[in-house]
Amino acid sequence: MNLENTPAKLLVTGGAGFIGANFVHYWLNKYPEDQVVVLDALTYAGNRASLASVEDNPQYTFVHGDICDTSLVEQLLLDHGLDTIVHFAAESHVDRSITGPDAFIETNVIGTHSLLKAAKKVWLDMPKADGLEPLKHRFHHVSTDEVYGTLEPNDPPFSETTAYAPNSPYSASKAASDHLVRAYHHTYGLEVTTSNCSNNYGPYHFPEKLIPLIITNILNDKPLPVYGDGKQVRDWLYVEDHARGIELVLREGRIGENYNIGGHNEWHNIDIVRLVCQLMDETFARDPALIKKYPSALQAAAGNSASLITYVTDRPGHDRRYAIDAQKSRSELGYEPVESFESGIQKTVTWYLQNDDWWKVLIKN
Ligand code: NAD
């Protein structure tokens, strides 16, 4: 591996969210000498319980705060001598962006700009004012494939040169933040990279998102809502494979570049729902004691979870298909997802069955 960049002191924004928390665990496991400072506003999507196992790790610090607070970010960069920002913090749920887009503009656009301003000031401007070279630094921005818009069934997948065409307030706010990151590199020389990733799944995923929603609704014997005809196509990636991809971009990615990270794993939503139903039925059949732990899971215990599937009115402007061409990450960085979908989805089902303490408190009755 040709290591060009070696992050050692990382600010992880949104580290109490789904992907951020998985990234923190991945990083501290692999690089136990590194220092990780999490900055998180603990919105409904942030959960310190996702970081419980690292709370006592002396290499880890949690800061409850907002990325829009530029002076707080500056202070953190200075106080901890941080050399890297890995920026996950965002409003991330498309449905919420349709009913309340303001928070998406605030965090995803203004918040990203606030981080860029703080990074520029501390890493570039302050040393320059003292007649010094810029500090060693890297700003990695975590974005989404949704910035590219939607695909027809036979269109080629999105590559890094696909024109941006966001369709929801969420994807538009992410697209705006991607452009700001790019502009701070071209205009000021800030050393940035961006990754655009497909749909993630795995542990610590908030139960409003499709896969954990299906698992937890089956356990509660509630309807499994499927938008429209359920034929929307998404490319699914196990969250640890995303963390691995970000690691490669951080260490070996070229400054100023975007990298697509995908799972080569396209599924219709309805087929994912049916697969999760089948796995839940099989798991309950293998372990009849599970019904004692989850007495509401009557359909799973009867091998009939799919009977809970309920078609609901489609989301307005719902993108039909996303698919990622990850050739650039593969050829430049040697990136390949490690987890197969079969193993990743089974791990995910097992994780939710074993971690009901984590998700039960997040579900409204
Ligand atoms: P999430 O909603 O689970 O977590 C977001 C985190 O950001 C939460 O902990 C929340 O408290 C925090 N946060 C929100 N506003 C904040 C603010 N103003 N200041 C500080 N913290 C704030 O999101 P996720 O699914 O983990 O996604 C992380 C990133 O990855 C996002 O940028 C998202 O756009 C991107 N992404 C997600 C997916 C996916 O499938 N989940 C796919 C591609 C890209």
mmCIF file of C-alpha atoms and ligand atoms in Angstrom:
data_model
loop_
_atom_site.group_PDB
_atom_site.id
_atom_site.type_symbol
_atom_site.label_atom_id
_atom_site.label_comp_id
_atom_site.label_asym_id
_atom_site.label_seq_id
_atom_site.Cartn_x
_atom_site.Cartn_y
_atom_site.Cartn_z
ATOM 1 C CA MET A 1 0.000 0.000 0.000
ATOM 2 C CA ASN A 2 1.443 3.358 -1.002
ATOM 3 C CA LEU A 3 0.542 5.491 2.023
ATOM 4 C CA GLU A 4 0.653 9.127 1.028
ATOM 5 C CA ASN A 5 -1.357 10.620 3.871
ATOM 6 C CA THR A 6 -1.348 9.415 7.465
ATOM 7 C CA PRO A 7 -4.148 10.943 9.526
ATOM 8 C CA ALA A 8 -3.396 10.797 13.249
ATOM 9 C CA LYS A 9 -5.754 13.255 14.937
ATOM 10 C CA LEU A 10 -9.229 13.201 13.503
ATOM 11 C CA LEU A 11 -12.289 15.353 13.998
ATOM 12 C CA VAL A 12 -15.284 13.155 13.113
ATOM 13 C CA THR A 13 -18.419 15.237 12.677
ATOM 14 C CA GLY A 14 -21.706 13.380 13.117
ATOM 15 C CA GLY A 15 -19.866 10.545 14.865
ATOM 16 C CA ALA A 16 -22.947 9.646 16.918
ATOM 17 C CA GLY A 17 -24.921 8.934 13.730
ATOM 18 C CA PHE A 18 -25.153 5.658 11.832
ATOM 19 C CA ILE A 19 -22.117 5.760 9.549
ATOM 20 C CA GLY A 20 -20.083 8.088 11.780
ATOM 21 C CA ALA A 21 -20.323 5.717 14.764
ATOM 22 C CA ASN A 22 -19.377 2.716 12.634
ATOM 23 C CA PHE A 23 -16.437 4.717 11.265
ATOM 24 C CA VAL A 24 -15.234 5.647 14.789
ATOM 25 C CA HIS A 25 -15.296 1.974 15.850
ATOM 26 C CA TYR A 26 -13.538 0.928 12.653
ATOM 27 C CA TRP A 27 -10.842 3.581 13.018
ATOM 28 C CA LEU A 28 -10.074 3.111 16.717
ATOM 29 C CA ASN A 29 -9.912 -0.664 16.212
ATOM 30 C CA LYS A 30 -7.504 -0.364 13.344
ATOM 31 C CA TYR A 31 -5.488 2.658 14.534
ATOM 32 C CA PRO A 32 -5.581 2.488 18.354
ATOM 33 C CA GLU A 33 -2.797 5.100 18.636
ATOM 34 C CA ASP A 34 -4.808 7.730 16.749
ATOM 35 C CA GLN A 35 -6.876 10.387 18.435
ATOM 36 C CA VAL A 36 -10.553 10.770 17.539
ATOM 37 C CA VAL A 37 -12.658 13.765 18.549
ATOM 38 C CA VAL A 38 -16.364 13.407 17.745
ATOM 39 C CA LEU A 39 -18.382 16.588 17.273
ATOM 40 C CA ASP A 40 -22.102 15.879 17.223
ATOM 41 C CA ALA A 41 -25.210 17.985 17.903
ATOM 42 C CA LEU A 42 -27.153 14.871 19.003
ATOM 43 C CA THR A 43 -30.206 15.519 16.872
ATOM 44 C CA TYR A 44 -32.883 12.790 16.835
ATOM 45 C CA ALA A 45 -30.444 10.770 14.652
ATOM 46 C CA GLY A 46 -27.468 11.087 16.999
ATOM 47 C CA ASN A 47 -27.085 8.526 19.754
ATOM 48 C CA ARG A 48 -24.219 8.356 22.229
ATOM 49 C CA ALA A 49 -25.198 4.760 22.985
ATOM 50 C CA SER A 50 -23.716 3.904 19.572
ATOM 51 C CA LEU A 51 -20.331 4.970 20.972
ATOM 52 C CA ALA A 52 -20.730 3.441 24.444
ATOM 53 C CA SER A 53 -17.933 0.907 23.949
ATOM 54 C CA VAL A 54 -15.323 3.642 23.305
ATOM 55 C CA GLU A 55 -16.483 6.087 26.036
ATOM 56 C CA ASP A 56 -13.559 5.123 28.307
ATOM 57 C CA ASN A 57 -10.954 5.026 25.572
ATOM 58 C CA PRO A 58 -8.413 7.789 26.329
ATOM 59 C CA GLN A 59 -7.891 8.292 22.562
ATOM 60 C CA TYR A 60 -11.548 9.308 22.151
ATOM 61 C CA THR A 61 -13.289 12.573 23.080
ATOM 62 C CA PHE A 62 -16.953 13.417 22.617
ATOM 63 C CA VAL A 63 -17.999 17.053 22.128
ATOM 64 C CA HIS A 64 -21.677 17.933 22.092
ATOM 65 C CA GLY A 65 -21.906 20.824 19.648
ATOM 66 C CA ASP A 66 -23.035 22.119 16.287
ATOM 67 C CA ILE A 67 -20.902 22.204 13.142
ATOM 68 C CA CYS A 68 -22.480 25.600 12.428
ATOM 69 C CA ASP A 69 -20.562 26.952 15.447
ATOM 70 C CA THR A 70 -17.417 27.961 13.560
ATOM 71 C CA SER A 71 -15.524 29.242 16.589
ATOM 72 C CA LEU A 72 -16.126 25.937 18.435
ATOM 73 C CA VAL A 73 -14.704 24.037 15.461
ATOM 74 C CA GLU A 74 -11.670 26.358 15.304
ATOM 75 C CA GLN A 75 -11.085 25.836 19.007
ATOM 76 C CA LEU A 76 -11.280 22.049 18.669
ATOM 77 C CA LEU A 77 -8.816 22.042 15.771
ATOM 78 C CA LEU A 78 -6.400 24.178 17.814
ATOM 79 C CA ASP A 79 -6.837 22.582 21.249
ATOM 80 C CA HIS A 80 -6.430 19.011 19.981
ATOM 81 C CA GLY A 81 -3.948 19.788 17.180
ATOM 82 C CA LEU A 82 -6.240 17.982 14.740
ATOM 83 C CA ASP A 83 -4.895 17.195 11.252
ATOM 84 C CA THR A 84 -8.006 15.657 9.637
ATOM 85 C CA ILE A 85 -11.728 16.312 9.423
ATOM 86 C CA VAL A 86 -13.990 13.453 8.365
ATOM 87 C CA HIS A 87 -17.311 15.143 7.813
ATOM 88 C CA PHE A 88 -20.410 12.952 8.258
ATOM 89 C CA ALA A 89 -22.719 15.353 10.120
ATOM 90 C CA ALA A 90 -25.867 15.954 8.119
ATOM 91 C CA GLU A 91 -29.585 15.823 8.044
ATOM 92 C CA SER A 92 -29.852 12.587 6.082
ATOM 93 C CA HIS A 93 -33.446 11.388 5.739
ATOM 94 C CA VAL A 94 -35.087 12.235 2.393
ATOM 95 C CA ASP A 95 -38.645 12.079 3.782
ATOM 96 C CA ARG A 96 -37.786 14.651 6.447
ATOM 97 C CA SER A 97 -36.228 16.909 3.774
ATOM 98 C CA ILE A 98 -39.565 16.942 1.958
ATOM 99 C CA THR A 99 -41.577 17.999 5.014
ATOM 100 C CA GLY A 100 -38.911 20.279 6.561
ATOM 101 C CA PRO A 101 -36.113 21.323 4.214
ATOM 102 C CA ASP A 102 -34.776 24.212 6.360
ATOM 103 C CA ALA A 103 -32.762 22.003 8.706
ATOM 104 C CA PHE A 104 -31.119 20.417 5.649
ATOM 105 C CA ILE A 105 -29.947 23.768 4.321
ATOM 106 C CA GLU A 106 -28.778 24.795 7.782
ATOM 107 C CA THR A 107 -26.685 21.717 8.592
ATOM 108 C CA ASN A 108 -25.730 20.363 5.191
ATOM 109 C CA VAL A 109 -24.932 23.657 3.466
ATOM 110 C CA ILE A 110 -24.255 26.301 6.162
ATOM 111 C CA GLY A 111 -22.738 23.684 8.496
ATOM 112 C CA THR A 112 -20.350 22.358 5.853
ATOM 113 C CA HIS A 113 -19.346 25.917 5.014
ATOM 114 C CA SER A 114 -18.730 26.617 8.686
ATOM 115 C CA LEU A 115 -16.336 23.634 8.872
ATOM 116 C CA LEU A 116 -14.544 24.731 5.714
ATOM 117 C CA LYS A 117 -14.089 28.254 7.096
ATOM 118 C CA ALA A 118 -12.702 26.929 10.379
ATOM 119 C CA ALA A 119 -10.365 24.510 8.580
ATOM 120 C CA LYS A 120 -9.084 27.243 6.272
ATOM 121 C CA LYS A 121 -8.483 29.621 9.148
ATOM 122 C CA VAL A 122 -6.631 27.176 11.403
ATOM 123 C CA TRP A 123 -4.749 25.110 8.840
ATOM 124 C CA LEU A 124 -3.974 27.763 6.208
ATOM 125 C CA ASP A 125 -4.515 31.366 7.359
ATOM 126 C CA MET A 126 -3.130 31.339 10.902
ATOM 127 C CA PRO A 127 0.210 29.752 9.961
ATOM 128 C CA LYS A 128 0.439 32.093 6.977
ATOM 129 C CA ALA A 129 -0.083 35.140 9.210
ATOM 130 C CA ASP A 130 2.948 33.922 11.205
ATOM 131 C CA GLY A 131 4.984 33.505 8.021
ATOM 132 C CA LEU A 132 4.703 29.707 8.225
ATOM 133 C CA GLU A 133 3.722 26.962 5.793
ATOM 134 C CA PRO A 134 0.149 25.573 6.043
ATOM 135 C CA LEU A 135 -0.284 22.853 8.661
ATOM 136 C CA LYS A 136 -0.468 19.254 7.445
ATOM 137 C CA HIS A 137 -4.182 18.645 6.967
ATOM 138 C CA ARG A 138 -6.991 16.825 5.138
ATOM 139 C CA PHE A 139 -10.699 17.605 4.881
ATOM 140 C CA HIS A 140 -12.749 14.579 3.833
ATOM 141 C CA HIS A 141 -16.368 15.189 2.915
ATOM 142 C CA VAL A 142 -18.825 12.281 2.994
ATOM 143 C CA SER A 143 -21.494 12.639 0.334
ATOM 144 C CA THR A 144 -24.059 10.542 -1.461
ATOM 145 C CA ASP A 145 -24.834 9.084 -4.890
ATOM 146 C CA GLU A 146 -28.177 10.927 -4.687
ATOM 147 C CA VAL A 147 -26.485 14.123 -5.949
ATOM 148 C CA TYR A 148 -26.444 12.532 -9.427
ATOM 149 C CA GLY A 149 -30.246 12.264 -9.627
ATOM 150 C CA THR A 150 -32.017 9.196 -10.934
ATOM 151 C CA LEU A 151 -31.345 6.489 -13.548
ATOM 152 C CA GLU A 152 -33.541 4.632 -16.030
ATOM 153 C CA PRO A 153 -33.373 0.819 -15.790
ATOM 154 C CA ASN A 154 -30.773 0.468 -18.571
ATOM 155 C CA ASP A 155 -28.700 3.594 -17.932
ATOM 156 C CA PRO A 156 -25.049 3.098 -17.033
ATOM 157 C CA PRO A 157 -24.320 3.639 -13.330
ATOM 158 C CA PHE A 158 -23.181 6.997 -11.941
ATOM 159 C CA SER A 159 -19.498 7.760 -12.347
ATOM 160 C CA GLU A 160 -17.540 10.682 -10.883
ATOM 161 C CA THR A 161 -18.082 12.601 -14.145
ATOM 162 C CA THR A 162 -21.886 12.223 -14.163
ATOM 163 C CA ALA A 163 -23.474 15.693 -14.046
ATOM 164 C CA TYR A 164 -25.095 16.600 -10.744
ATOM 165 C CA ALA A 165 -28.918 16.566 -10.952
ATOM 166 C CA PRO A 166 -30.266 16.364 -7.386
ATOM 167 C CA ASN A 167 -34.025 15.845 -7.058
ATOM 168 C CA SER A 168 -34.851 16.162 -3.344
ATOM 169 C CA PRO A 169 -34.073 18.938 -0.863
ATOM 170 C CA TYR A 170 -31.739 16.412 0.815
ATOM 171 C CA SER A 171 -29.724 15.641 -2.315
ATOM 172 C CA ALA A 172 -29.740 19.309 -3.367
ATOM 173 C CA SER A 173 -28.272 20.316 -0.003
ATOM 174 C CA LYS A 174 -25.614 17.585 -0.275
ATOM 175 C CA ALA A 175 -24.812 18.707 -3.840
ATOM 176 C CA ALA A 176 -24.389 22.293 -2.599
ATOM 177 C CA SER A 177 -22.010 21.114 0.117
ATOM 178 C CA ASP A 178 -19.983 19.072 -2.396
ATOM 179 C CA HIS A 179 -19.572 22.205 -4.522
ATOM 180 C CA LEU A 180 -18.443 24.275 -1.529
ATOM 181 C CA VAL A 181 -15.830 21.643 -0.639
ATOM 182 C CA ARG A 182 -14.567 21.655 -4.216
ATOM 183 C CA ALA A 183 -14.487 25.471 -4.276
ATOM 184 C CA TYR A 184 -12.435 25.670 -1.068
ATOM 185 C CA HIS A 185 -9.827 23.481 -2.739
ATOM 186 C CA HIS A 186 -9.724 25.363 -6.014
ATOM 187 C CA THR A 187 -9.920 28.843 -4.509
ATOM 188 C CA TYR A 188 -7.895 28.543 -1.302
ATOM 189 C CA GLY A 189 -5.872 25.341 -1.729
ATOM 190 C CA LEU A 190 -7.566 23.492 1.135
ATOM 191 C CA GLU A 191 -6.621 19.796 0.811
ATOM 192 C CA VAL A 192 -9.965 18.087 0.333
ATOM 193 C CA THR A 193 -11.375 14.793 -0.870
ATOM 194 C CA THR A 194 -15.026 13.793 -1.313
ATOM 195 C CA SER A 195 -16.629 10.369 -1.460
ATOM 196 C CA ASN A 196 -20.095 9.720 -2.896
ATOM 197 C CA CYS A 197 -21.562 6.559 -1.536
ATOM 198 C CA SER A 198 -24.599 4.382 -2.195
ATOM 199 C CA ASN A 199 -27.136 3.233 0.423
ATOM 200 C CA ASN A 200 -25.503 1.862 3.568
ATOM 201 C CA TYR A 201 -26.870 -0.786 5.903
ATOM 202 C CA GLY A 202 -25.602 -2.415 9.096
ATOM 203 C CA PRO A 203 -25.509 -1.917 12.892
ATOM 204 C CA TYR A 204 -26.570 1.361 14.583
ATOM 205 C CA HIS A 205 -28.877 2.329 11.687
ATOM 206 C CA PHE A 206 -31.741 4.511 12.905
ATOM 207 C CA PRO A 207 -34.983 2.494 12.641
ATOM 208 C CA GLU A 208 -36.716 4.969 10.328
ATOM 209 C CA LYS A 209 -34.533 3.741 7.423
ATOM 210 C CA LEU A 210 -35.702 0.841 5.251
ATOM 211 C CA ILE A 211 -33.774 -2.215 6.503
ATOM 212 C CA PRO A 212 -33.910 -1.538 10.280
ATOM 213 C CA LEU A 213 -37.531 -0.381 9.901
ATOM 214 C CA ILE A 214 -38.473 -3.720 8.356
ATOM 215 C CA ILE A 215 -36.613 -5.729 11.010
ATOM 216 C CA THR A 216 -38.035 -3.801 13.966
ATOM 217 C CA ASN A 217 -41.571 -3.674 12.532
ATOM 218 C CA ILE A 218 -41.531 -7.450 12.059
ATOM 219 C CA LEU A 219 -40.486 -7.788 15.715
ATOM 220 C CA ASN A 220 -43.389 -5.531 16.693
ATOM 221 C CA ASP A 221 -45.833 -7.175 14.249
ATOM 222 C CA LYS A 222 -46.426 -3.843 12.524
ATOM 223 C CA PRO A 223 -47.093 -3.210 8.804
ATOM 224 C CA LEU A 224 -44.019 -3.098 6.547
ATOM 225 C CA PRO A 225 -44.541 0.040 4.438
ATOM 226 C CA VAL A 226 -43.301 -0.147 0.837
ATOM 227 C CA TYR A 227 -43.450 3.008 -1.291
ATOM 228 C CA GLY A 228 -45.359 2.870 -4.605
ATOM 229 C CA ASP A 229 -44.743 -0.381 -6.505
ATOM 230 C CA GLY A 230 -41.550 -1.134 -4.541
ATOM 231 C CA LYS A 231 -39.557 -1.290 -7.767
ATOM 232 C CA GLN A 232 -37.129 1.498 -6.846
ATOM 233 C CA VAL A 233 -33.563 0.247 -7.209
ATOM 234 C CA ARG A 234 -30.787 1.010 -4.717
ATOM 235 C CA ASP A 235 -27.178 -0.168 -4.524
ATOM 236 C CA TRP A 236 -26.546 -1.451 -0.980
ATOM 237 C CA LEU A 237 -23.211 -1.323 0.827
ATOM 238 C CA TYR A 238 -22.341 -2.782 4.238
ATOM 239 C CA VAL A 239 -21.408 0.169 6.452
ATOM 240 C CA GLU A 240 -17.988 -1.212 7.417
ATOM 241 C CA ASP A 241 -17.107 -1.413 3.726
ATOM 242 C CA HIS A 242 -17.950 2.279 3.506
ATOM 243 C CA ALA A 243 -15.606 2.992 6.428
ATOM 244 C CA ARG A 244 -12.899 1.002 4.624
ATOM 245 C CA GLY A 245 -13.485 3.038 1.459
ATOM 246 C CA ILE A 246 -13.182 6.317 3.345
ATOM 247 C CA GLU A 247 -9.974 5.079 4.947
ATOM 248 C CA LEU A 248 -8.507 4.396 1.490
ATOM 249 C CA VAL A 249 -9.560 7.805 0.176
ATOM 250 C CA LEU A 250 -8.066 9.505 3.250
ATOM 251 C CA ARG A 251 -4.781 7.670 2.947
ATOM 252 C CA GLU A 252 -4.338 7.318 -0.789
ATOM 253 C CA GLY A 253 -6.896 9.515 -2.522
ATOM 254 C CA ARG A 254 -5.699 12.404 -4.679
ATOM 255 C CA ILE A 255 -6.370 15.835 -3.243
ATOM 256 C CA GLY A 256 -9.297 17.634 -4.865
ATOM 257 C CA GLU A 257 -10.811 14.392 -6.222
ATOM 258 C CA ASN A 258 -14.202 12.721 -5.792
ATOM 259 C CA TYR A 259 -14.436 8.944 -5.363
ATOM 260 C CA ASN A 260 -17.589 6.870 -5.758
ATOM 261 C CA ILE A 261 -17.977 4.060 -3.227
ATOM 262 C CA GLY A 262 -20.539 1.389 -4.043
ATOM 263 C CA GLY A 263 -21.441 -2.195 -3.349
ATOM 264 C CA HIS A 264 -22.037 -3.569 -6.907
ATOM 265 C CA ASN A 265 -25.264 -4.707 -5.331
ATOM 266 C CA GLU A 266 -28.481 -3.386 -6.911
ATOM 267 C CA TRP A 267 -31.790 -4.478 -5.426
ATOM 268 C CA HIS A 268 -35.437 -3.507 -5.867
ATOM 269 C CA ASN A 269 -36.787 -2.220 -2.539
ATOM 270 C CA ILE A 270 -39.539 -4.840 -2.523
ATOM 271 C CA ASP A 271 -36.986 -7.645 -2.969
ATOM 272 C CA ILE A 272 -34.952 -6.339 -0.006
ATOM 273 C CA VAL A 273 -38.124 -6.315 2.097
ATOM 274 C CA ARG A 274 -38.966 -9.885 1.042
ATOM 275 C CA LEU A 275 -35.403 -11.033 1.759
ATOM 276 C CA VAL A 276 -35.463 -9.528 5.274
ATOM 277 C CA CYS A 277 -38.860 -11.218 5.865
ATOM 278 C CA GLN A 278 -37.394 -14.550 4.779
ATOM 279 C CA LEU A 279 -34.308 -14.144 7.021
ATOM 280 C CA MET A 280 -36.472 -13.227 9.998
ATOM 281 C CA ASP A 281 -38.754 -16.230 9.401
ATOM 282 C CA GLU A 282 -35.745 -18.554 9.109
ATOM 283 C CA THR A 283 -34.140 -17.109 12.242
ATOM 284 C CA PHE A 284 -37.304 -17.608 14.280
ATOM 285 C CA ALA A 285 -37.659 -21.164 12.912
ATOM 286 C CA ARG A 286 -34.060 -21.968 13.932
ATOM 287 C CA ASP A 287 -34.437 -20.480 17.401
ATOM 288 C CA PRO A 288 -37.970 -21.007 18.777
ATOM 289 C CA ALA A 289 -36.913 -19.328 22.083
ATOM 290 C CA LEU A 290 -36.816 -15.994 20.234
ATOM 291 C CA ILE A 291 -40.580 -15.618 20.526
ATOM 292 C CA LYS A 292 -40.130 -15.347 24.301
ATOM 293 C CA LYS A 293 -37.848 -12.358 23.812
ATOM 294 C CA TYR A 294 -40.105 -10.867 21.099
ATOM 295 C CA PRO A 295 -43.660 -12.007 22.000
ATOM 296 C CA SER A 296 -45.184 -9.549 19.476
ATOM 297 C CA ALA A 297 -43.385 -11.128 16.520
ATOM 298 C CA LEU A 298 -46.309 -13.395 15.710
ATOM 299 C CA GLN A 299 -45.939 -13.403 11.911
ATOM 300 C CA ALA A 300 -42.203 -14.142 12.088
ATOM 301 C CA ALA A 301 -42.885 -17.002 14.488
ATOM 302 C CA ALA A 302 -45.517 -18.306 12.040
ATOM 303 C CA GLY A 303 -43.021 -18.025 9.135
ATOM 304 C CA ASN A 304 -45.225 -15.407 7.556
ATOM 305 C CA SER A 305 -43.515 -11.985 7.976
ATOM 306 C CA ALA A 306 -44.224 -11.092 4.340
ATOM 307 C CA SER A 307 -47.946 -10.888 5.169
ATOM 308 C CA LEU A 308 -47.119 -7.589 6.929
ATOM 309 C CA ILE A 309 -46.034 -5.938 3.640
ATOM 310 C CA THR A 310 -48.242 -2.911 2.922
ATOM 311 C CA TYR A 311 -47.913 -0.729 -0.167
ATOM 312 C CA VAL A 312 -48.170 3.012 0.636
ATOM 313 C CA THR A 313 -48.388 6.153 -1.522
ATOM 314 C CA ASP A 314 -45.051 6.856 -3.160
ATOM 315 C CA ARG A 315 -42.776 9.637 -1.920
ATOM 316 C CA PRO A 316 -43.094 12.775 -4.127
ATOM 317 C CA GLY A 317 -40.260 12.989 -6.675
ATOM 318 C CA HIS A 318 -39.004 9.541 -5.636
ATOM 319 C CA ASP A 319 -35.830 8.681 -7.574
ATOM 320 C CA ARG A 320 -36.288 5.408 -9.442
ATOM 321 C CA ARG A 321 -32.804 3.984 -9.511
ATOM 322 C CA TYR A 322 -29.341 4.724 -8.120
ATOM 323 C CA ALA A 323 -26.296 2.706 -9.119
ATOM 324 C CA ILE A 324 -22.617 3.388 -8.619
ATOM 325 C CA ASP A 325 -19.702 2.831 -10.952
ATOM 326 C CA ALA A 326 -16.833 2.415 -8.476
ATOM 327 C CA GLN A 327 -14.164 1.755 -11.125
ATOM 328 C CA LYS A 328 -12.094 4.810 -10.129
ATOM 329 C CA SER A 329 -11.924 3.737 -6.455
ATOM 330 C CA ARG A 330 -11.076 0.227 -7.574
ATOM 331 C CA SER A 331 -8.297 1.145 -10.003
ATOM 332 C CA GLU A 332 -6.762 4.052 -8.053
ATOM 333 C CA LEU A 333 -7.231 2.857 -4.488
ATOM 334 C CA GLY A 334 -7.704 -0.908 -4.841
ATOM 335 C CA TYR A 335 -11.138 -0.573 -3.235
ATOM 336 C CA GLU A 336 -13.449 -3.598 -3.134
ATOM 337 C CA PRO A 337 -16.285 -4.238 -0.692
ATOM 338 C CA VAL A 338 -15.378 -7.182 1.535
ATOM 339 C CA GLU A 339 -18.843 -8.154 2.752
ATOM 340 C CA SER A 340 -21.196 -10.065 0.462
ATOM 341 C CA PHE A 341 -24.819 -8.963 0.625
ATOM 342 C CA GLU A 342 -25.848 -12.371 1.983
ATOM 343 C CA SER A 343 -23.378 -12.170 4.882
ATOM 344 C CA GLY A 344 -23.923 -8.444 5.518
ATOM 345 C CA ILE A 345 -27.706 -8.644 5.721
ATOM 346 C CA GLN A 346 -27.548 -11.723 7.985
ATOM 347 C CA LYS A 347 -25.087 -9.883 10.296
ATOM 348 C CA THR A 348 -27.455 -6.914 10.345
ATOM 349 C CA VAL A 349 -30.522 -9.011 11.252
ATOM 350 C CA THR A 350 -28.527 -10.745 13.992
ATOM 351 C CA TRP A 351 -27.244 -7.406 15.335
ATOM 352 C CA TYR A 352 -30.796 -5.999 15.685
ATOM 353 C CA LEU A 353 -32.019 -9.186 17.359
ATOM 354 C CA GLN A 354 -29.184 -8.993 19.887
ATOM 355 C CA ASN A 355 -29.273 -5.222 20.488
ATOM 356 C CA ASP A 356 -32.889 -4.416 21.258
ATOM 357 C CA ASP A 357 -31.702 -2.159 24.144
ATOM 358 C CA TRP A 358 -30.187 0.105 21.490
ATOM 359 C CA TRP A 359 -33.199 0.404 19.176
ATOM 360 C CA LYS A 360 -36.263 0.008 21.442
ATOM 361 C CA VAL A 361 -35.792 3.441 23.009
ATOM 362 C CA LEU A 362 -35.738 5.020 19.525
ATOM 363 C CA ILE A 363 -39.112 3.704 18.447
ATOM 364 C CA LYS A 364 -42.323 5.605 19.098
ATOM 365 C CA ASN A 365 -45.236 3.348 20.020
HETATM 366 P P1 NAD B 1 -27.364 10.033 10.413
HETATM 367 O O1 NAD B 1 -28.582 10.851 10.168
HETATM 368 O O2 NAD B 1 -27.502 8.658 10.975
HETATM 369 O O3 NAD B 1 -26.367 10.816 11.376
HETATM 370 C C1 NAD B 1 -26.101 12.183 11.250
HETATM 371 C C2 NAD B 1 -25.378 12.629 12.500
HETATM 372 O O4 NAD B 1 -25.073 14.022 12.357
HETATM 373 C C3 NAD B 1 -26.211 12.490 13.776
HETATM 374 O O5 NAD B 1 -25.422 11.942 14.811
HETATM 375 C C4 NAD B 1 -26.610 13.921 14.118
HETATM 376 O O6 NAD B 1 -26.780 14.146 15.513
HETATM 377 C C5 NAD B 1 -25.420 14.687 13.567
HETATM 378 N N1 NAD B 1 -25.753 16.082 13.233
HETATM 379 C C6 NAD B 1 -26.821 16.529 12.533
HETATM 380 N N2 NAD B 1 -26.787 17.871 12.446
HETATM 381 C C7 NAD B 1 -25.656 18.272 13.083
HETATM 382 C C8 NAD B 1 -25.051 19.530 13.310
HETATM 383 N N3 NAD B 1 -25.613 20.664 12.865
HETATM 384 N N4 NAD B 1 -23.882 19.589 13.981
HETATM 385 C C9 NAD B 1 -23.295 18.443 14.451
HETATM 386 N N5 NAD B 1 -23.842 17.225 14.278
HETATM 387 C C10 NAD B 1 -24.995 17.137 13.591
HETATM 388 O O7 NAD B 1 -26.592 9.993 9.005
HETATM 389 P P2 NAD B 1 -25.771 8.807 8.343
HETATM 390 O O8 NAD B 1 -26.723 7.891 7.674
HETATM 391 O O9 NAD B 1 -24.804 8.293 9.314
HETATM 392 O O10 NAD B 1 -25.006 9.597 7.203
HETATM 393 C C11 NAD B 1 -23.735 10.197 7.457
HETATM 394 C C12 NAD B 1 -23.278 10.923 6.209
HETATM 395 O O11 NAD B 1 -23.186 10.002 5.122
HETATM 396 C C13 NAD B 1 -24.243 12.028 5.777
HETATM 397 O O12 NAD B 1 -23.473 13.126 5.345
HETATM 398 C C14 NAD B 1 -25.004 11.401 4.610
HETATM 399 O O13 NAD B 1 -25.395 12.394 3.705
HETATM 400 C C15 NAD B 1 -23.955 10.482 4.024
HETATM 401 N N6 NAD B 1 -24.475 9.295 3.341
HETATM 402 C C16 NAD B 1 -25.328 8.445 3.983
HETATM 403 C C17 NAD B 1 -25.758 7.293 3.323
HETATM 404 C C18 NAD B 1 -26.647 6.288 4.004
HETATM 405 O O14 NAD B 1 -27.028 5.285 3.385
HETATM 406 N N7 NAD B 1 -26.981 6.454 5.278
HETATM 407 C C19 NAD B 1 -25.354 7.031 2.003
HETATM 408 C C20 NAD B 1 -24.482 7.938 1.379
HETATM 409 C C21 NAD B 1 -24.044 9.052 2.057
#
